[in-house]
C-alpha cells in the first residue's frame, strides 16, 4: 500500500515538472528541471526499492507472525474442540445414565400402574359380582315378600269380607225373623248364593296361591337339605320326577328325535307347544359308572393315590362319553331344547365329578349337557315347576281379578238391598212407635177403669185367645 502511495506522489511530481516546463520555455531551465527530475526519479526509485524491500521484510515478518498466530489458534481451537468433545462425551454419558434411570423409573412406574390397575380391576369385578349377588338375593327376597304380602293381603281381605258378610247376614237374619216378607227372604237368599259362589272361586284361587307358597318353601328346604346317598339310576330319577311333577308334565321312553328310534329314559314336557302341536321336550338320562366308582372308593380306602387318580380319570372319560352319546342321540332342536341333563344317582359320584378340573364346564360347553346329582336335580326340577306354576298363575290372575270385580258388583247390589231393607224397617219402626203412642194414650184413658179377671175377660172377649195363640206360633 505504501509503495503505491510513493509511485502516485512521484507521478504527481513529474506532472508538476512537466507543467512547469510547459510554462517556461527556457532551455537551461528545462535541462535543470530534467536533471532534477532524473535525480528525483533515481532517488524515488531507490526509495521505492528500499520501501519495497522493507515492505517485503515486513510482509514476511507479518506472514510468519500470522502463521505462528494461526498455528497457535489452531492448537487452541483443537484443544477447545477436544475439551468440548470430552465435555460432550461426559454430558452424553450423563444423559444416557439419566435416560436409563428415567426409563427404569418409568418401567417401574408402568409396572406399578399396571399392577394397581389390575388390582383395581379385580376389586371392581369383585364389587360388581358382590353387587350382582346382593341384587339377585334382594330380588329373590323381594319376590318372596311380594308373594307373602299378596297372600296376607288376600287373606285379610277375605277375612274382612267374611266378617262383614257374617255381620250383615246376622243383621239381615234378625231383620227377616222380625219383619221382612217371604219375597225379601228369597231375593236375599239369591244374592247371598251368588256371593257365596264368587267367594268359593276366590277361595279356590287363594288355595292355588297357598300351594305356590308351599312350593317356594319346599324349594328352600331342598336347597338346604342333603339327600341320602346311594340311591341309584332310574328308580331314583323316577322318584324325583314323581315328587315334583304330575304325570302329564313328563314322559318315559320318549323318542325325542323323530324317526331315530333312540328313546331317552325320561323327558320333561315344557309349557307351550309348537305350531304342529308337538310338545317341546327336555331330555334327562341317568348314568352310573359303577365299576369305575367302586375302584375309586377302593383306592381311596387303601390310600392309593395313583390308583385313585386312574379311577377318577376313568370316571371323567366315561362321563364325557355318556354326554357325547346323549348329545348325539337325544338333543335335536326344535324338537327338544338345545341342552340335556345327565343325572348321576349318588352325591359321592357327583362330588367326584365336580372335583375333576373343568369337567362340568366342558360337558356344558362341548356337548350342551348339564351334569346333576340328586340334590341339584331336585332343585332344578323344583325351579322348573316353579316356572310352570308361575305361568299358570299369570294365566289365572285375570280370572281372579274378574271374580273380585263380580264380587264388587254384587256387593253394590247388596248395599242397595240393605238400603231398601233399612227403609222398610224404619217405616215398620215408625208404625210400631205410633201404635205404642196410641196404646199409651188408651192406657192412660183406661187407667181409672177397674180390670176384670181372666175368666171374665175370656167370656166377654172370646176372640183374644185365638189371636194370642197365633202370635205365639208366629214368634
CSV table of C-alpha atoms in Angstrom, one decimal:
chain,number,residue,atom,x,y,z
A,1,UNK,CA,0.0,0.0,0.0
A,2,UNK,CA,2.9,2.4,0.9
A,3,UNK,CA,4.7,1.5,-2.4
A,4,UNK,CA,1.7,2.6,-4.5
A,5,UNK,CA,1.5,5.8,-2.5
A,6,UNK,CA,5.1,6.7,-3.3
A,7,UNK,CA,4.5,5.9,-7.0
A,8,UNK,CA,1.5,8.2,-7.0
A,9,UNK,CA,3.5,11.0,-5.4
A,10,UNK,CA,6.3,10.6,-8.0
A,11,UNK,CA,3.8,10.7,-10.8
A,12,UNK,CA,2.3,13.8,-9.4
A,13,UNK,CA,5.8,15.4,-9.1
A,14,UNK,CA,6.5,14.6,-12.7
A,15,UNK,CA,3.3,16.1,-13.8
A,16,UNK,CA,4.1,19.3,-11.9
A,17,UNK,CA,7.5,19.4,-13.5
A,18,UNK,CA,6.1,19.0,-17.0
A,19,UNK,CA,3.6,21.7,-16.3
A,20,UNK,CA,6.4,24.0,-15.2
A,21,UNK,CA,8.4,23.1,-18.3
A,22,UNK,CA,5.5,24.0,-20.4
A,23,UNK,CA,5.2,27.3,-18.6
A,24,UNK,CA,8.8,28.1,-19.1
A,25,UNK,CA,10.5,28.0,-22.4
A,26,UNK,CA,13.9,28.4,-21.1
A,27,UNK,CA,16.1,25.5,-22.3
A,28,UNK,CA,18.5,25.7,-19.4
A,29,UNK,CA,15.7,25.7,-17.0
A,30,UNK,CA,14.3,22.7,-18.8
A,31,UNK,CA,17.7,20.9,-18.6
A,32,UNK,CA,17.9,21.7,-14.9
A,33,UNK,CA,14.4,20.5,-14.5
A,34,UNK,CA,15.2,17.4,-16.5
A,35,UNK,CA,18.3,16.7,-14.4
A,36,UNK,CA,16.4,17.4,-11.3
A,37,UNK,CA,13.6,15.2,-12.5
A,38,UNK,CA,16.0,12.4,-13.3
A,39,UNK,CA,17.7,12.8,-10.0
A,40,UNK,CA,14.4,12.8,-8.2
A,41,UNK,CA,13.4,9.8,-10.3
A,42,UNK,CA,16.5,7.9,-9.3
A,43,UNK,CA,16.0,8.8,-5.7
A,44,UNK,CA,12.4,7.9,-6.0
A,45,UNK,CA,13.3,4.5,-7.5
A,46,UNK,CA,15.8,3.9,-4.8
A,47,UNK,CA,13.3,4.9,-2.1
A,48,UNK,CA,10.7,2.7,-3.8
A,49,UNK,CA,13.2,-0.2,-3.9
A,50,UNK,CA,14.1,0.3,-0.3
A,51,UNK,CA,10.5,0.7,0.6
A,52,UNK,CA,9.7,-2.5,-1.3
A,53,UNK,CA,12.4,-4.4,0.5
A,54,UNK,CA,11.1,-3.1,3.8
A,55,UNK,CA,7.6,-3.9,2.8
A,56,UNK,CA,8.7,-7.4,1.8
A,57,UNK,CA,10.5,-7.9,5.1
A,58,UNK,CA,7.6,-6.5,7.0
A,59,UNK,CA,5.2,-8.7,5.0
A,60,UNK,CA,7.4,-11.8,5.6
A,61,UNK,CA,7.6,-11.0,9.3
A,62,UNK,CA,3.8,-10.4,9.3
A,63,UNK,CA,3.2,-13.7,7.5
A,64,UNK,CA,5.5,-15.5,9.9
A,65,UNK,CA,3.8,-13.9,12.8
A,66,UNK,CA,0.4,-14.7,11.2
A,67,UNK,CA,1.4,-18.3,10.7
A,68,UNK,CA,2.5,-18.7,14.3
A,69,UNK,CA,-0.6,-17.0,15.5
A,70,UNK,CA,-2.7,-19.2,13.2
A,71,UNK,CA,-0.9,-22.3,14.4
A,72,UNK,CA,-1.4,-21.2,18.0
A,73,UNK,CA,-5.1,-20.5,17.3
A,74,UNK,CA,-5.4,-23.9,15.6
A,75,UNK,CA,-3.9,-25.6,18.6
A,76,UNK,CA,-6.2,-23.6,20.9
A,77,UNK,CA,-9.1,-24.5,18.7
A,78,UNK,CA,-8.1,-28.2,18.7
A,79,UNK,CA,-7.7,-28.2,22.5
A,80,UNK,CA,-11.0,-26.4,22.8
A,81,UNK,CA,-12.7,-28.8,20.5
A,82,UNK,CA,-11.2,-31.8,22.4
A,83,UNK,CA,-12.3,-30.3,25.6
A,84,UNK,CA,-15.8,-29.7,24.2
A,85,UNK,CA,-15.8,-33.2,22.8
A,86,UNK,CA,-14.8,-34.6,26.2
A,87,UNK,CA,-17.3,-32.4,27.9
A,88,UNK,CA,-20.0,-33.5,25.3
A,89,UNK,CA,-18.9,-37.2,25.8
A,90,UNK,CA,-19.2,-36.7,29.6
A,91,UNK,CA,-22.6,-35.0,29.2
A,92,UNK,CA,-23.7,-37.7,26.7
A,93,UNK,CA,-22.8,-40.4,29.2
A,94,UNK,CA,-24.5,-38.5,32.0
A,95,UNK,CA,-27.6,-38.1,29.8
A,96,UNK,CA,-27.5,-41.8,28.8
A,97,UNK,CA,-27.3,-42.7,32.5
A,98,UNK,CA,-30.1,-40.3,33.3
A,99,UNK,CA,-32.2,-41.6,30.4
A,100,UNK,CA,-31.5,-45.2,31.6
A,101,UNK,CA,-32.6,-44.2,35.1
A,102,UNK,CA,-35.6,-42.4,33.7
A,103,UNK,CA,-36.5,-45.5,31.6
A,104,UNK,CA,-36.0,-47.8,34.6
A,105,UNK,CA,-38.2,-45.5,36.8
A,106,UNK,CA,-40.8,-45.2,34.0
A,107,UNK,CA,-40.8,-49.0,33.7
A,108,UNK,CA,-41.2,-49.5,37.4
A,109,UNK,CA,-43.9,-46.8,37.4
A,110,UNK,CA,-45.7,-48.6,34.5
A,111,UNK,CA,-45.4,-51.9,36.3
A,112,UNK,CA,-46.8,-50.4,39.4
A,113,UNK,CA,-49.6,-48.7,37.5
A,114,UNK,CA,-50.4,-51.9,35.7
A,115,UNK,CA,-50.4,-53.8,39.0
A,116,UNK,CA,-52.6,-51.1,40.5
A,117,UNK,CA,-54.9,-51.1,37.5
A,118,UNK,CA,-55.1,-54.9,37.7
A,119,UNK,CA,-55.9,-54.8,41.4
A,120,UNK,CA,-58.4,-52.0,40.9
A,121,UNK,CA,-60.0,-54.0,38.1
A,122,UNK,CA,-60.1,-57.1,40.2
A,123,UNK,CA,-61.6,-55.1,43.1
A,124,UNK,CA,-64.1,-53.6,40.7
A,125,UNK,CA,-65.0,-57.0,39.3
A,126,UNK,CA,-65.4,-58.4,42.8
A,127,UNK,CA,-67.6,-55.5,43.9
A,128,UNK,CA,-69.6,-55.9,40.7
A,129,UNK,CA,-70.0,-59.7,41.4
A,130,UNK,CA,-70.9,-58.9,45.1
A,131,UNK,CA,-73.4,-56.3,44.0
A,132,UNK,CA,-75.0,-58.7,41.4
A,133,UNK,CA,-75.2,-61.3,44.1
A,134,UNK,CA,-76.8,-58.9,46.5
A,135,UNK,CA,-79.2,-57.7,43.8
A,136,UNK,CA,-80.2,-61.2,43.0
A,137,UNK,CA,-80.7,-62.0,46.7
A,138,UNK,CA,-82.6,-58.8,47.2
A,139,UNK,CA,-84.7,-59.6,44.1
A,140,UNK,CA,-85.4,-63.1,45.4
A,141,UNK,CA,-86.3,-61.8,48.9
A,142,UNK,CA,-88.5,-59.1,47.3
A,143,UNK,CA,-90.3,-61.7,45.3
A,144,UNK,CA,-90.9,-63.8,48.4
A,145,UNK,CA,-92.0,-60.8,50.3
A,146,UNK,CA,-94.3,-59.8,47.5
A,147,UNK,CA,-95.9,-63.2,47.4
A,148,UNK,CA,-96.2,-63.3,51.2
A,149,UNK,CA,-97.7,-59.8,51.1
A,150,UNK,CA,-100.1,-60.7,48.4
A,151,UNK,CA,-101.2,-63.8,50.3
A,152,UNK,CA,-101.6,-61.9,53.5
A,153,UNK,CA,-103.5,-59.1,51.8
A,154,UNK,CA,-105.9,-61.5,50.1
A,155,UNK,CA,-106.4,-63.4,53.4
A,156,UNK,CA,-107.1,-60.2,55.2
A,157,UNK,CA,-109.5,-59.0,52.5
A,158,UNK,CA,-111.2,-62.4,52.6
A,159,UNK,CA,-111.4,-62.3,56.4
A,160,UNK,CA,-112.8,-58.8,56.3
A,161,UNK,CA,-115.3,-59.9,53.6
A,162,UNK,CA,-116.3,-62.9,55.6
A,163,UNK,CA,-116.6,-60.8,58.8
A,164,UNK,CA,-118.7,-58.2,57.0
A,165,UNK,CA,-120.8,-60.9,55.4
A,166,UNK,CA,-121.4,-62.7,58.8
A,167,UNK,CA,-122.3,-59.4,60.4
A,168,UNK,CA,-124.6,-58.3,57.7
A,169,UNK,CA,-126.1,-61.8,57.5
A,170,UNK,CA,-126.8,-61.8,61.2
A,171,UNK,CA,-128.4,-58.4,60.9
A,172,UNK,CA,-130.5,-59.5,58.0
A,173,UNK,CA,-131.4,-62.7,59.7
A,174,UNK,CA,-132.7,-60.8,62.7
A,175,UNK,CA,-134.5,-58.4,60.5
A,176,UNK,CA,-136.1,-61.1,58.4
A,177,UNK,CA,-137.1,-63.1,61.5
A,178,UNK,CA,-138.8,-60.0,62.8
A,179,UNK,CA,-140.3,-58.0,59.9
A,180,UNK,CA,-139.5,-59.0,56.3
A,181,UNK,CA,-141.8,-60.9,53.9
A,182,UNK,CA,-141.0,-64.1,52.1
A,183,UNK,CA,-140.2,-62.3,48.9
A,184,UNK,CA,-137.5,-60.3,50.6
A,185,UNK,CA,-136.1,-63.5,52.0
A,186,UNK,CA,-136.0,-65.1,48.6
A,187,UNK,CA,-134.1,-62.2,47.0
A,188,UNK,CA,-131.6,-62.0,49.8
A,189,UNK,CA,-131.1,-65.8,49.5
A,190,UNK,CA,-130.4,-65.5,45.8
A,191,UNK,CA,-127.9,-62.6,46.4
A,192,UNK,CA,-126.1,-64.5,49.1
A,193,UNK,CA,-125.9,-67.6,46.9
A,194,UNK,CA,-124.2,-65.6,44.2
A,195,UNK,CA,-121.8,-64.0,46.7
A,196,UNK,CA,-121.0,-67.5,48.1
A,197,UNK,CA,-120.3,-68.8,44.6
A,198,UNK,CA,-117.9,-65.9,44.0
A,199,UNK,CA,-116.3,-66.3,47.4
A,200,UNK,CA,-115.8,-70.0,46.6
A,201,UNK,CA,-114.0,-69.1,43.4
A,202,UNK,CA,-111.9,-66.6,45.3
A,203,UNK,CA,-111.0,-69.3,47.9
A,204,UNK,CA,-110.0,-71.6,45.1
A,205,UNK,CA,-107.6,-69.0,43.7
A,206,UNK,CA,-106.3,-68.4,47.2
A,207,UNK,CA,-105.7,-72.1,47.6
A,208,UNK,CA,-103.6,-72.1,44.4
A,209,UNK,CA,-101.6,-69.2,45.7
A,210,UNK,CA,-101.0,-71.0,49.1
A,211,UNK,CA,-99.9,-74.1,47.1
A,212,UNK,CA,-97.4,-71.8,45.3
A,213,UNK,CA,-96.1,-70.5,48.6
A,214,UNK,CA,-95.7,-74.1,49.8
A,215,UNK,CA,-93.7,-74.9,46.7
A,216,UNK,CA,-91.4,-71.9,47.5
A,217,UNK,CA,-90.9,-73.3,51.0
A,218,UNK,CA,-90.2,-76.8,49.6
A,219,UNK,CA,-87.6,-75.3,47.2
A,220,UNK,CA,-85.9,-73.6,50.1
A,221,UNK,CA,-85.9,-76.8,52.1
A,222,UNK,CA,-84.4,-78.7,49.1
A,223,UNK,CA,-81.6,-76.1,48.7
A,224,UNK,CA,-80.7,-76.5,52.4
A,225,UNK,CA,-81.1,-80.3,52.7
A,226,UNK,CA,-78.6,-83.1,51.8
A,227,UNK,CA,-80.3,-86.2,50.4
A,228,UNK,CA,-79.3,-89.7,51.5
A,229,UNK,CA,-76.5,-91.0,49.2
A,230,UNK,CA,-76.5,-94.4,47.5
A,231,UNK,CA,-79.9,-94.4,45.6
A,232,UNK,CA,-79.2,-95.5,42.0
A,233,UNK,CA,-80.3,-94.9,38.5
A,234,UNK,CA,-83.7,-94.8,37.0
A,235,UNK,CA,-85.6,-95.6,40.2
A,236,UNK,CA,-84.2,-92.5,41.9
A,237,UNK,CA,-84.7,-90.4,38.9
A,238,UNK,CA,-88.3,-91.6,38.5
A,239,UNK,CA,-88.9,-90.9,42.2
A,240,UNK,CA,-87.6,-87.3,41.9
A,241,UNK,CA,-89.8,-86.7,38.9
A,242,UNK,CA,-92.9,-88.1,40.6
A,243,UNK,CA,-92.1,-86.0,43.7
A,244,UNK,CA,-92.1,-82.7,41.7
A,245,UNK,CA,-94.2,-83.2,38.5
A,246,UNK,CA,-97.6,-84.6,37.7
A,247,UNK,CA,-97.7,-87.5,35.2
A,248,UNK,CA,-98.9,-85.1,32.4
A,249,UNK,CA,-95.7,-83.0,32.8
A,250,UNK,CA,-93.2,-85.6,31.9
A,251,UNK,CA,-93.0,-88.9,29.9
A,252,UNK,CA,-90.8,-92.1,29.9
A,253,UNK,CA,-89.0,-93.7,27.0
A,254,UNK,CA,-89.6,-90.8,24.7
A,255,UNK,CA,-88.4,-90.7,21.1
A,256,UNK,CA,-87.1,-87.1,21.2
A,257,UNK,CA,-85.6,-87.2,17.7
A,258,UNK,CA,-88.4,-88.2,15.2
A,259,UNK,CA,-87.5,-91.3,13.2
A,260,UNK,CA,-84.3,-92.0,15.0
A,261,UNK,CA,-85.6,-94.9,17.1
A,262,UNK,CA,-83.5,-93.7,20.1
A,263,UNK,CA,-85.6,-93.3,23.2
A,264,UNK,CA,-84.5,-91.4,26.3
A,265,UNK,CA,-85.4,-92.7,29.7
A,266,UNK,CA,-87.3,-89.5,30.8
A,267,UNK,CA,-88.2,-86.2,29.2
A,268,UNK,CA,-89.9,-83.2,30.7
A,269,UNK,CA,-92.8,-81.6,28.7
A,270,UNK,CA,-92.2,-77.9,28.7
A,271,UNK,CA,-95.1,-75.4,28.7
A,272,UNK,CA,-96.4,-74.3,25.3
A,273,UNK,CA,-96.5,-76.2,22.0
A,274,UNK,CA,-95.1,-75.7,18.6
A,275,UNK,CA,-97.2,-74.9,15.6
A,276,UNK,CA,-97.7,-78.6,14.8
A,277,UNK,CA,-99.0,-79.3,18.3
A,278,UNK,CA,-96.0,-81.5,19.3
A,279,UNK,CA,-94.6,-80.6,22.8
A,280,UNK,CA,-91.0,-79.4,23.4
A,281,UNK,CA,-89.0,-82.0,25.3
A,282,UNK,CA,-86.2,-81.6,27.8
A,283,UNK,CA,-84.2,-85.0,27.8
A,284,UNK,CA,-83.0,-86.4,31.1
A,285,UNK,CA,-80.8,-89.6,31.2
A,286,UNK,CA,-79.4,-91.4,34.3
A,287,UNK,CA,-75.9,-92.8,34.1
A,288,UNK,CA,-73.8,-94.6,36.8
A,289,UNK,CA,-70.3,-95.9,36.1
A,290,UNK,CA,-70.4,-98.3,39.0
A,291,UNK,CA,-67.2,-100.2,38.3
A,292,UNK,CA,-65.0,-97.1,38.0
A,293,UNK,CA,-66.7,-95.6,41.1
A,294,UNK,CA,-66.1,-98.8,43.1
A,295,UNK,CA,-62.5,-98.8,42.0
A,296,UNK,CA,-62.2,-95.2,43.1
A,297,UNK,CA,-63.7,-95.9,46.5
A,298,UNK,CA,-61.5,-99.0,47.0
A,299,UNK,CA,-58.4,-96.9,46.1
A,300,UNK,CA,-59.4,-94.2,48.5
A,301,UNK,CA,-59.9,-96.7,51.3
A,302,UNK,CA,-56.4,-98.1,50.6
A,303,UNK,CA,-55.0,-94.6,50.4
A,304,UNK,CA,-53.6,-95.5,47.0
A,305,UNK,CA,-53.3,-92.1,45.3
A,306,UNK,CA,-52.2,-93.3,41.8
A,307,UNK,CA,-55.0,-95.8,41.6
A,308,UNK,CA,-57.5,-93.2,42.8
A,309,UNK,CA,-56.2,-90.8,40.1
A,310,UNK,CA,-56.6,-93.5,37.4
A,311,UNK,CA,-60.1,-94.3,38.6
A,312,UNK,CA,-61.0,-90.6,38.6
A,313,UNK,CA,-59.8,-90.2,35.0
A,314,UNK,CA,-61.8,-93.3,34.0
A,315,UNK,CA,-64.9,-91.7,35.5
A,316,UNK,CA,-64.2,-88.5,33.7
A,317,UNK,CA,-63.8,-90.3,30.4
A,318,UNK,CA,-66.9,-92.3,31.0
A,319,UNK,CA,-69.0,-89.2,31.7
A,320,UNK,CA,-67.6,-87.4,28.6
A,321,UNK,CA,-68.6,-90.4,26.5
A,322,UNK,CA,-72.1,-90.6,28.0
A,323,UNK,CA,-72.5,-86.8,27.5
A,324,UNK,CA,-71.5,-87.2,23.9
A,325,UNK,CA,-73.9,-90.1,23.4
A,326,UNK,CA,-76.8,-88.0,24.9
A,327,UNK,CA,-75.9,-85.1,22.7
A,328,UNK,CA,-75.9,-87.2,19.5
A,329,UNK,CA,-79.0,-89.3,20.3
A,330,UNK,CA,-81.4,-87.2,22.2
A,331,UNK,CA,-80.8,-83.5,21.6
A,332,UNK,CA,-82.3,-82.2,18.3
A,333,UNK,CA,-83.8,-78.6,18.3
A,334,UNK,CA,-86.5,-77.6,17.6
A,335,UNK,CA,-88.0,-81.0,18.7
A,336,UNK,CA,-86.1,-80.7,22.0
A,337,UNK,CA,-84.3,-78.0,24.0
A,338,UNK,CA,-80.7,-77.2,22.9
A,339,UNK,CA,-79.4,-79.0,26.1
A,340,UNK,CA,-80.0,-82.1,28.1
A,341,UNK,CA,-79.5,-83.3,31.7
A,342,UNK,CA,-77.1,-86.1,32.7
A,343,UNK,CA,-78.1,-87.5,36.2
A,344,UNK,CA,-75.7,-89.3,38.4
A,345,UNK,CA,-77.6,-91.1,41.2
A,346,UNK,CA,-75.1,-90.6,44.1
A,347,UNK,CA,-73.9,-87.4,45.8
A,348,UNK,CA,-70.4,-89.0,46.1
A,349,UNK,CA,-70.1,-89.6,42.4
A,350,UNK,CA,-71.4,-86.1,41.7
A,351,UNK,CA,-68.9,-84.6,44.1
A,352,UNK,CA,-66.1,-86.6,42.5
A,353,UNK,CA,-67.2,-85.3,39.0
A,354,UNK,CA,-67.1,-81.7,40.3
A,355,UNK,CA,-63.6,-82.3,41.7
A,356,UNK,CA,-62.3,-83.1,38.2
A,357,UNK,CA,-61.0,-79.7,36.9
A,358,UNK,CA,-63.2,-78.2,34.3
A,359,UNK,CA,-65.3,-81.4,33.7
A,360,UNK,CA,-68.7,-79.9,34.4
A,361,UNK,CA,-68.0,-76.7,32.3
A,362,UNK,CA,-66.6,-78.9,29.4
A,363,UNK,CA,-69.7,-81.0,29.3
A,364,UNK,CA,-71.9,-77.9,29.1
A,365,UNK,CA,-69.6,-76.1,26.6
A,366,UNK,CA,-68.8,-79.1,24.3
A,367,UNK,CA,-71.9,-81.3,24.5
A,368,UNK,CA,-74.6,-78.9,25.9
A,369,UNK,CA,-75.2,-81.4,28.7
A,370,UNK,CA,-75.8,-80.3,32.3
A,371,UNK,CA,-74.3,-82.6,35.0
A,372,UNK,CA,-76.6,-83.0,38.1
A,373,UNK,CA,-76.7,-85.1,41.3
A,374,UNK,CA,-79.8,-85.9,43.4
A,375,UNK,CA,-79.9,-82.6,45.2
A,376,UNK,CA,-79.1,-80.4,42.3
A,377,UNK,CA,-81.5,-82.2,40.0
A,378,UNK,CA,-84.3,-81.8,42.6
A,379,UNK,CA,-83.5,-78.1,42.9
A,380,UNK,CA,-83.5,-77.8,39.1
A,381,UNK,CA,-86.9,-79.7,38.8
A,382,UNK,CA,-88.4,-77.5,41.5
A,383,UNK,CA,-87.2,-74.4,39.7
A,384,UNK,CA,-88.9,-75.7,36.5
A,385,UNK,CA,-92.1,-76.5,38.4
A,386,UNK,CA,-92.0,-73.0,39.9
A,387,UNK,CA,-91.8,-71.6,36.4
A,388,UNK,CA,-94.7,-73.8,35.3
A,389,UNK,CA,-96.8,-72.6,38.3
A,390,UNK,CA,-95.8,-69.0,37.8
A,391,UNK,CA,-97.0,-69.2,34.2
A,392,UNK,CA,-100.3,-70.9,35.2
A,393,UNK,CA,-100.8,-68.3,37.9
A,394,UNK,CA,-100.2,-65.5,35.5
A,395,UNK,CA,-102.8,-67.0,33.2
A,396,UNK,CA,-105.3,-67.4,36.1
A,397,UNK,CA,-104.7,-64.0,37.6
A,398,UNK,CA,-107.0,-62.3,35.1
A,399,UNK,CA,-109.8,-64.7,36.2
A,400,UNK,CA,-109.2,-63.9,39.9
A,401,UNK,CA,-109.5,-60.2,39.2
A,402,UNK,CA,-112.6,-60.9,37.2
A,403,UNK,CA,-114.1,-62.8,40.1
A,404,UNK,CA,-113.2,-60.0,42.5
A,405,UNK,CA,-114.8,-57.5,40.1
A,406,UNK,CA,-118.0,-59.6,40.0
A,407,UNK,CA,-118.0,-59.7,43.9
A,408,UNK,CA,-117.6,-56.0,44.0
A,409,UNK,CA,-120.6,-55.6,41.7
A,410,UNK,CA,-122.7,-58.0,43.8
A,411,UNK,CA,-121.8,-56.1,46.9
A,412,UNK,CA,-123.0,-52.9,45.3
A,413,UNK,CA,-126.4,-54.6,44.6
A,414,UNK,CA,-126.3,-56.0,48.2
A,415,UNK,CA,-125.9,-52.4,49.5
A,416,UNK,CA,-128.9,-51.3,47.5
A,417,UNK,CA,-130.9,-54.2,49.0
A,418,UNK,CA,-129.8,-53.3,52.5
A,419,UNK,CA,-130.8,-49.6,52.0
A,420,UNK,CA,-134.2,-50.7,50.9
A,421,UNK,CA,-134.5,-53.1,53.9
A,422,UNK,CA,-133.4,-50.3,56.2
A,423,UNK,CA,-136.1,-48.1,54.8
A,424,UNK,CA,-138.8,-50.8,55.3
A,425,UNK,CA,-137.5,-51.3,58.9
A,426,UNK,CA,-137.7,-47.6,59.6
A,427,UNK,CA,-141.3,-47.5,58.3
A,428,UNK,CA,-142.2,-50.5,60.4
A,429,UNK,CA,-140.5,-48.9,63.4
A,430,UNK,CA,-142.4,-45.7,62.9
A,431,UNK,CA,-145.6,-47.7,62.7
A,432,UNK,CA,-144.8,-49.5,65.9
A,433,UNK,CA,-143.9,-46.2,67.6
A,434,UNK,CA,-147.3,-44.7,66.5
A,435,UNK,CA,-149.1,-47.8,67.8
A,436,UNK,CA,-147.2,-47.6,71.1
A,437,UNK,CA,-148.2,-44.0,71.4
A,438,UNK,CA,-151.8,-44.8,70.8
A,439,UNK,CA,-151.6,-47.7,73.3
A,440,UNK,CA,-150.1,-45.4,76.0
A,441,UNK,CA,-152.9,-42.9,75.4
A,442,UNK,CA,-155.5,-45.6,75.6
A,443,UNK,CA,-153.9,-46.9,78.8
A,444,UNK,CA,-153.9,-43.5,80.4
A,445,UNK,CA,-157.6,-43.1,79.5
A,446,UNK,CA,-158.4,-46.6,80.9
A,447,UNK,CA,-156.3,-46.1,84.0
A,448,UNK,CA,-159.4,-45.3,86.1
A,449,UNK,CA,-161.3,-48.3,84.8
A,450,UNK,CA,-161.1,-51.4,87.1
A,451,UNK,CA,-159.8,-54.5,85.4
A,452,UNK,CA,-161.7,-57.9,85.2
A,453,UNK,CA,-160.4,-61.3,85.9
A,454,UNK,CA,-159.1,-63.5,83.1
A,455,UNK,CA,-162.0,-65.8,83.1
A,456,UNK,CA,-164.5,-63.0,82.9
A,457,UNK,CA,-162.4,-61.4,80.1
A,458,UNK,CA,-162.3,-64.6,78.1
A,459,UNK,CA,-166.1,-64.9,78.5
A,460,UNK,CA,-166.6,-61.3,77.3
A,461,UNK,CA,-163.9,-61.4,74.6
A,462,UNK,CA,-163.5,-64.9,73.3
A,463,UNK,CA,-161.5,-64.0,70.1
A,464,UNK,CA,-158.5,-62.8,72.1
A,465,UNK,CA,-157.4,-66.4,72.9
A,466,UNK,CA,-157.1,-67.3,69.2
A,467,UNK,CA,-155.2,-64.1,68.5
A,468,UNK,CA,-152.7,-64.8,71.4
A,469,UNK,CA,-152.2,-68.3,70.2
A,470,UNK,CA,-151.5,-67.1,66.6
A,471,UNK,CA,-148.9,-64.6,68.0
A,472,UNK,CA,-147.2,-67.3,69.9
A,473,UNK,CA,-147.0,-69.6,66.8
A,474,UNK,CA,-145.5,-66.7,64.8
A,475,UNK,CA,-142.9,-65.9,67.4
